PDB file of C-alpha atoms in Angstrom:
ATOM      1  CA  UNK A   1      -0.812 -21.370  33.163  1.00  0.00           C
ATOM      2  CA  UNK A   2       2.174 -19.152  33.451  1.00  0.00           C
ATOM      3  CA  UNK A   3       4.555 -21.993  32.989  1.00  0.00           C
ATOM      4  CA  UNK A   4       2.688 -22.702  29.572  1.00  0.00           C
ATOM      5  CA  UNK A   5       3.044 -19.215  28.503  1.00  0.00           C
ATOM      6  CA  UNK A   6       6.621 -18.723  29.322  1.00  0.00           C
ATOM      7  CA  UNK A   7       7.316 -22.221  27.336  1.00  0.00           C
ATOM      8  CA  UNK A   8       5.272 -21.030  24.519  1.00  0.00           C
ATOM      9  CA  UNK A   9       7.277 -17.573  24.537  1.00  0.00           C
ATOM     10  CA  UNK A  10      10.714 -19.303  24.821  1.00  0.00           C
ATOM     11  CA  UNK A  11      10.083 -21.679  22.079  1.00  0.00           C
ATOM     12  CA  UNK A  12       8.761 -18.825  19.748  1.00  0.00           C
ATOM     13  CA  UNK A  13      11.885 -17.130  20.334  1.00  0.00           C
ATOM     14  CA  UNK A  14      13.989 -20.071  19.810  1.00  0.00           C
ATOM     15  CA  UNK A  15      12.257 -20.866  16.565  1.00  0.00           C
ATOM     16  CA  UNK A  16      12.869 -17.116  15.529  1.00  0.00           C
ATOM     17  CA  UNK A  17      16.555 -17.354  16.259  1.00  0.00           C
ATOM     18  CA  UNK A  18      16.896 -20.929  14.630  1.00  0.00           C
ATOM     19  CA  UNK A  19      15.222 -19.583  11.535  1.00  0.00           C
ATOM     20  CA  UNK A  20      17.279 -16.578  11.522  1.00  0.00           C
ATOM     21  CA  UNK A  21      20.530 -18.600  11.802  1.00  0.00           C
ATOM     22  CA  UNK A  22      19.666 -20.595   8.672  1.00  0.00           C
ATOM     23  CA  UNK A  23      19.079 -17.680   6.421  1.00  0.00           C
ATOM     24  CA  UNK A  24      22.519 -16.086   7.370  1.00  0.00           C
ATOM     25  CA  UNK A  25      23.821 -15.760   3.833  1.00  0.00           C
ATOM     26  CA  UNK A  26      27.497 -14.554   4.165  1.00  0.00           C
ATOM     27  CA  UNK A  27      29.373 -12.036   1.723  1.00  0.00           C
ATOM     28  CA  UNK A  28      30.473 -14.443  -0.696  1.00  0.00           C
ATOM     29  CA  UNK A  29      27.344 -15.591  -1.595  1.00  0.00           C
ATOM     30  CA  UNK A  30      25.825 -12.269  -1.726  1.00  0.00           C
ATOM     31  CA  UNK A  31      28.702 -11.134  -3.930  1.00  0.00           C
ATOM     32  CA  UNK A  32      27.920 -13.933  -6.375  1.00  0.00           C
ATOM     33  CA  UNK A  33      24.210 -13.068  -6.253  1.00  0.00           C
ATOM     34  CA  UNK A  34      25.358  -9.590  -7.248  1.00  0.00           C
ATOM     35  CA  UNK A  35      27.516 -10.599  -9.926  1.00  0.00           C
ATOM     36  CA  UNK A  36      24.751 -12.732 -11.559  1.00  0.00           C
ATOM     37  CA  UNK A  37      22.215  -9.805 -11.193  1.00  0.00           C
ATOM     38  CA  UNK A  38      24.425  -6.630 -11.403  1.00  0.00           C
ATOM     39  CA  UNK A  39      22.042  -4.927 -14.133  1.00  0.00           C
ATOM     40  CA  UNK A  40      19.147  -5.690 -11.813  1.00  0.00           C
ATOM     41  CA  UNK A  41      21.112  -3.871  -9.059  1.00  0.00           C
ATOM     42  CA  UNK A  42      22.281  -1.054 -11.330  1.00  0.00           C
ATOM     43  CA  UNK A  43      18.660  -0.659 -12.445  1.00  0.00           C
ATOM     44  CA  UNK A  44      17.400  -0.819  -8.772  1.00  0.00           C
ATOM     45  CA  UNK A  45      19.826   2.063  -7.716  1.00  0.00           C
ATOM     46  CA  UNK A  46      19.165   4.298 -10.768  1.00  0.00           C
ATOM     47  CA  UNK A  47      15.420   3.987 -10.421  1.00  0.00           C
ATOM     48  CA  UNK A  48      15.207   4.431  -6.570  1.00  0.00           C
ATOM     49  CA  UNK A  49      17.940   7.553  -6.914  1.00  0.00           C
ATOM     50  CA  UNK A  50      15.373   8.978  -9.509  1.00  0.00           C
ATOM     51  CA  UNK A  51      12.601   8.878  -6.925  1.00  0.00           C
ATOM     52  CA  UNK A  52      14.602  11.442  -4.571  1.00  0.00           C
ATOM     53  CA  UNK A  53      14.175  14.003  -7.463  1.00  0.00           C
ATOM     54  CA  UNK A  54      10.943  14.924  -5.810  1.00  0.00           C
ATOM     55  CA  UNK A  55      10.028  16.958  -2.799  1.00  0.00           C
ATOM     56  CA  UNK A  56      11.233  14.133  -0.107  1.00  0.00           C
ATOM     57  CA  UNK A  57      14.423  13.148   1.170  1.00  0.00           C
ATOM     58  CA  UNK A  58      13.883   9.546   2.231  1.00  0.00           C
ATOM     59  CA  UNK A  59      11.620   6.519   1.623  1.00  0.00           C
ATOM     60  CA  UNK A  60      11.442   3.097   3.196  1.00  0.00           C
ATOM     61  CA  UNK A  61       9.877   0.671   0.607  1.00  0.00           C
ATOM     62  CA  UNK A  62       8.620  -2.917   1.670  1.00  0.00           C
ATOM     63  CA  UNK A  63       7.681  -5.426  -1.359  1.00  0.00           C
ATOM     64  CA  UNK A  64       4.065  -4.910  -1.815  1.00  0.00           C
ATOM     65  CA  UNK A  65       3.896  -1.224  -0.603  1.00  0.00           C
ATOM     66  CA  UNK A  66       2.893   0.062  -4.099  1.00  0.00           C
ATOM     67  CA  UNK A  67       0.016  -2.419  -4.440  1.00  0.00           C
ATOM     68  CA  UNK A  68      -0.865  -1.547  -0.750  1.00  0.00           C
ATOM     69  CA  UNK A  69      -0.589   2.403  -1.321  1.00  0.00           C
ATOM     70  CA  UNK A  70      -4.178   3.153  -0.691  1.00  0.00           C
ATOM     71  CA  UNK A  71      -4.450   1.539   2.525  1.00  0.00           C
ATOM     72  CA  UNK A  72      -1.200   2.956   3.579  1.00  0.00           C
ATOM     73  CA  UNK A  73      -2.279   6.200   2.748  1.00  0.00           C
ATOM     74  CA  UNK A  74      -5.169   5.932   5.328  1.00  0.00           C
ATOM     75  CA  UNK A  75      -3.037   4.281   7.757  1.00  0.00           C
ATOM     76  CA  UNK A  76      -1.339   6.444  10.608  1.00  0.00           C
ATOM     77  CA  UNK A  77       1.690   4.544   9.836  1.00  0.00           C
ATOM     78  CA  UNK A  78       2.266   6.612   6.764  1.00  0.00           C
ATOM     79  CA  UNK A  79       3.651   9.197   9.224  1.00  0.00           C
ATOM     80  CA  UNK A  80       6.807   6.718   9.666  1.00  0.00           C
ATOM     81  CA  UNK A  81       7.534   6.583   5.997  1.00  0.00           C
ATOM     82  CA  UNK A  82      10.753   8.474   6.383  1.00  0.00           C
ATOM     83  CA  UNK A  83       9.256  11.785   4.893  1.00  0.00           C
ATOM     84  CA  UNK A  84       7.485  10.387   2.077  1.00  0.00           C
ATOM     85  CA  UNK A  85       3.632  10.374   2.621  1.00  0.00           C
ATOM     86  CA  UNK A  86       1.777   7.732   0.722  1.00  0.00           C
ATOM     87  CA  UNK A  87      -1.252  10.170   1.104  1.00  0.00           C
ATOM     88  CA  UNK A  88       0.343  12.526  -1.287  1.00  0.00           C
ATOM     89  CA  UNK A  89       1.366   9.533  -3.805  1.00  0.00           C
ATOM     90  CA  UNK A  90      -1.125  10.963  -6.339  1.00  0.00           C
ATOM     91  CA  UNK A  91       0.738  14.376  -6.660  1.00  0.00           C
ATOM     92  CA  UNK A  92       3.383  12.580  -8.304  1.00  0.00           C
ATOM     93  CA  UNK A  93       3.741  11.889 -12.100  1.00  0.00           C
ATOM     94  CA  UNK A  94       3.094   8.693 -13.800  1.00  0.00           C
ATOM     95  CA  UNK A  95       6.440   7.971 -14.344  1.00  0.00           C
ATOM     96  CA  UNK A  96       6.942   7.833 -10.561  1.00  0.00           C
ATOM     97  CA  UNK A  97       4.160   5.273 -10.182  1.00  0.00           C
ATOM     98  CA  UNK A  98       5.994   3.100 -12.954  1.00  0.00           C
ATOM     99  CA  UNK A  99       9.347   3.525 -11.258  1.00  0.00           C
ATOM    100  CA  UNK A 100       7.713   2.276  -7.871  1.00  0.00           C
ATOM    101  CA  UNK A 101       6.282  -0.673  -9.879  1.00  0.00           C
ATOM    102  CA  UNK A 102       9.660  -1.547 -11.439  1.00  0.00           C
ATOM    103  CA  UNK A 103      11.317  -1.182  -7.799  1.00  0.00           C
ATOM    104  CA  UNK A 104       8.826  -3.601  -6.404  1.00  0.00           C
ATOM    105  CA  UNK A 105       9.401  -6.101  -9.222  1.00  0.00           C
ATOM    106  CA  UNK A 106      13.209  -5.798  -8.995  1.00  0.00           C
ATOM    107  CA  UNK A 107      13.134  -6.638  -5.107  1.00  0.00           C
ATOM    108  CA  UNK A 108      11.043  -9.603  -5.539  1.00  0.00           C
ATOM    109  CA  UNK A 109      13.263 -10.865  -8.530  1.00  0.00           C
ATOM    110  CA  UNK A 110      16.453 -10.425  -6.206  1.00  0.00           C
ATOM    111  CA  UNK A 111      14.443 -12.116  -3.341  1.00  0.00           C
ATOM    112  CA  UNK A 112      14.886  -9.131  -1.110  1.00  0.00           C
ATOM    113  CA  UNK A 113      11.987  -7.788   1.424  1.00  0.00           C
ATOM    114  CA  UNK A 114      12.844  -3.863   0.947  1.00  0.00           C
ATOM    115  CA  UNK A 115      14.820  -0.796   0.673  1.00  0.00           C
ATOM    116  CA  UNK A 116      15.730   2.412   2.340  1.00  0.00           C
ATOM    117  CA  UNK A 117      16.123   5.299  -0.165  1.00  0.00           C
ATOM    118  CA  UNK A 118      17.497   8.369   1.219  1.00  0.00           C
ATOM    119  CA  UNK A 119      19.561  11.480   0.445  1.00  0.00           C
ATOM    120  CA  UNK A 120      22.421  11.900   2.966  1.00  0.00           C
ATOM    121  CA  UNK A 121      25.360  14.516   2.521  1.00  0.00           C
ATOM    122  CA  UNK A 122      23.757  15.493  -0.864  1.00  0.00           C
ATOM    123  CA  UNK A 123      24.282  11.917  -2.120  1.00  0.00           C
ATOM    124  CA  UNK A 124      21.469   9.102  -2.946  1.00  0.00           C
ATOM    125  CA  UNK A 125      22.217   6.300  -0.330  1.00  0.00           C
ATOM    126  CA  UNK A 126      20.551   2.740  -0.413  1.00  0.00           C
ATOM    127  CA  UNK A 127      20.311   0.283   2.532  1.00  0.00           C
ATOM    128  CA  UNK A 128      18.658  -3.099   1.909  1.00  0.00           C
ATOM    129  CA  UNK A 129      18.925  -5.462   5.080  1.00  0.00           C
ATOM    130  CA  UNK A 130      19.448  -9.193   3.924  1.00  0.00           C
ATOM    131  CA  UNK A 131      19.353 -10.427   7.425  1.00  0.00           C
ATOM    132  CA  UNK A 132      19.749  -9.201  11.127  1.00  0.00           C
ATOM    133  CA  UNK A 133      19.749 -10.655  14.532  1.00  0.00           C
ATOM    134  CA  UNK A 134      19.379  -8.181  17.260  1.00  0.00           C
ATOM    135  CA  UNK A 135      18.705  -8.512  21.116  1.00  0.00           C
ATOM    136  CA  UNK A 136      19.189  -5.992  23.732  1.00  0.00           C
ATOM    137  CA  UNK A 137      21.286  -3.606  21.594  1.00  0.00           C
ATOM    138  CA  UNK A 138      23.685  -6.576  20.733  1.00  0.00           C
ATOM    139  CA  UNK A 139      23.597  -8.303  17.385  1.00  0.00           C
ATOM    140  CA  UNK A 140      24.698  -8.623  13.539  1.00  0.00           C
ATOM    141  CA  UNK A 141      23.465  -7.619  10.491  1.00  0.00           C
ATOM    142  CA  UNK A 142      24.321  -8.240   6.692  1.00  0.00           C
ATOM    143  CA  UNK A 143      23.373  -5.829   4.091  1.00  0.00           C
ATOM    144  CA  UNK A 144      23.704  -4.669   0.516  1.00  0.00           C
ATOM    145  CA  UNK A 145      24.705  -0.773   0.454  1.00  0.00           C
ATOM    146  CA  UNK A 146      24.700   1.515  -2.488  1.00  0.00           C
ATOM    147  CA  UNK A 147      26.974   4.582  -1.887  1.00  0.00           C
ATOM    148  CA  UNK A 148      27.565   4.026   1.823  1.00  0.00           C
ATOM    149  CA  UNK A 149      28.545   7.097   3.718  1.00  0.00           C
ATOM    150  CA  UNK A 150      31.400   5.145   5.652  1.00  0.00           C
ATOM    151  CA  UNK A 151      33.580   2.530   3.811  1.00  0.00           C
ATOM    152  CA  UNK A 152      35.233   0.081   6.579  1.00  0.00           C
ATOM    153  CA  UNK A 153      38.167  -2.094   5.295  1.00  0.00           C
ATOM    154  CA  UNK A 154      37.270  -5.572   4.058  1.00  0.00           C
ATOM    155  CA  UNK A 155      40.098  -8.148   5.204  1.00  0.00           C
ATOM    156  CA  UNK A 156      39.055 -11.763   4.514  1.00  0.00           C
ATOM    157  CA  UNK A 157      41.520 -13.144   7.008  1.00  0.00           C
ATOM    158  CA  UNK A 158      39.441 -11.237   9.614  1.00  0.00           C
ATOM    159  CA  UNK A 159      36.030 -10.797   8.109  1.00  0.00           C
ATOM    160  CA  UNK A 160      34.924 -14.099   6.837  1.00  0.00           C
ATOM    161  CA  UNK A 161      32.549 -16.093   9.157  1.00  0.00           C
ATOM    162  CA  UNK A 162      35.056 -18.540  10.360  1.00  0.00           C
ATOM    163  CA  UNK A 163      37.595 -15.712  11.398  1.00  0.00           C
ATOM    164  CA  UNK A 164      34.943 -13.300  12.961  1.00  0.00           C
ATOM    165  CA  UNK A 165      35.585 -12.611  16.835  1.00  0.00           C
ATOM    166  CA  UNK A 166      32.007 -12.135  17.604  1.00  0.00           C
ATOM    167  CA  UNK A 167      33.343 -10.602  20.911  1.00  0.00           C
ATOM    168  CA  UNK A 168      34.450  -7.286  19.285  1.00  0.00           C
ATOM    169  CA  UNK A 169      32.913  -4.916  17.220  1.00  0.00           C
ATOM    170  CA  UNK A 170      33.356  -5.561  13.621  1.00  0.00           C
ATOM    171  CA  UNK A 171      32.297  -3.605  10.369  1.00  0.00           C
ATOM    172  CA  UNK A 172      33.234  -3.992   6.956  1.00  0.00           C
ATOM    173  CA  UNK A 173      31.912  -2.864   3.335  1.00  0.00           C
ATOM    174  CA  UNK A 174      33.276  -5.409   0.699  1.00  0.00           C
ATOM    175  CA  UNK A 175      33.244  -3.567  -2.535  1.00  0.00           C
ATOM    176  CA  UNK A 176      31.235  -5.066  -5.499  1.00  0.00           C
ATOM    177  CA  UNK A 177      30.669  -2.907  -8.436  1.00  0.00           C
ATOM    178  CA  UNK A 178      28.953   0.293  -9.680  1.00  0.00           C
ATOM    179  CA  UNK A 179      28.598   2.010  -6.236  1.00  0.00           C
ATOM    180  CA  UNK A 180      27.409  -1.378  -4.750  1.00  0.00           C
ATOM    181  CA  UNK A 181      28.869  -3.022  -1.482  1.00  0.00           C
ATOM    182  CA  UNK A 182      28.083  -5.867   1.048  1.00  0.00           C
ATOM    183  CA  UNK A 183      28.019  -4.493   4.497  1.00  0.00           C
ATOM    184  CA  UNK A 184      28.274  -6.431   7.865  1.00  0.00           C
ATOM    185  CA  UNK A 185      28.244  -5.230  11.285  1.00  0.00           C
ATOM    186  CA  UNK A 186      28.844  -6.963  14.549  1.00  0.00           C
ATOM    187  CA  UNK A 187      27.975  -5.159  17.840  1.00  0.00           C
ATOM    188  CA  UNK A 188      28.676  -7.179  21.198  1.00  0.00           C
TER     189      UNK A 188
END
């Protein structure tokens, strides 16, 4: 019985890793997606940052959260919403509600799952995880960043996938436009 559970667990882990590997969109493709959809990204940053004009400093939003807001307000998980409380959602104006709906639609249109919206060092910053693989503190991630706190040099001779040395720490933020970047981090 124990061997079957171990095999099932190992098979599940391998399936997750294989599926994660097949979805590893790289910076060139993300740049192309951005260029094709620049107006949507700009609207996403404008709407997201306008939400911070209220009395909270950060919000993690996943696609569908707006539709599920009543259930989230009842959930203990609402305490994890980075200082935004779904239980207090109704105190915000109708424009706030409309902006949340638009953000949800933009994320869906762009094929993205969620966004972290936060004020850090007096600036609105956005973090969108495109893909990540982490295990025991090691891993990689590829993101869209708006107004990142730290800019790391991007050098295609070092940072394109075939040239990456995954045995070393690698960080880059490749500039796009209008405050947007593609970010990558490898932690061995």
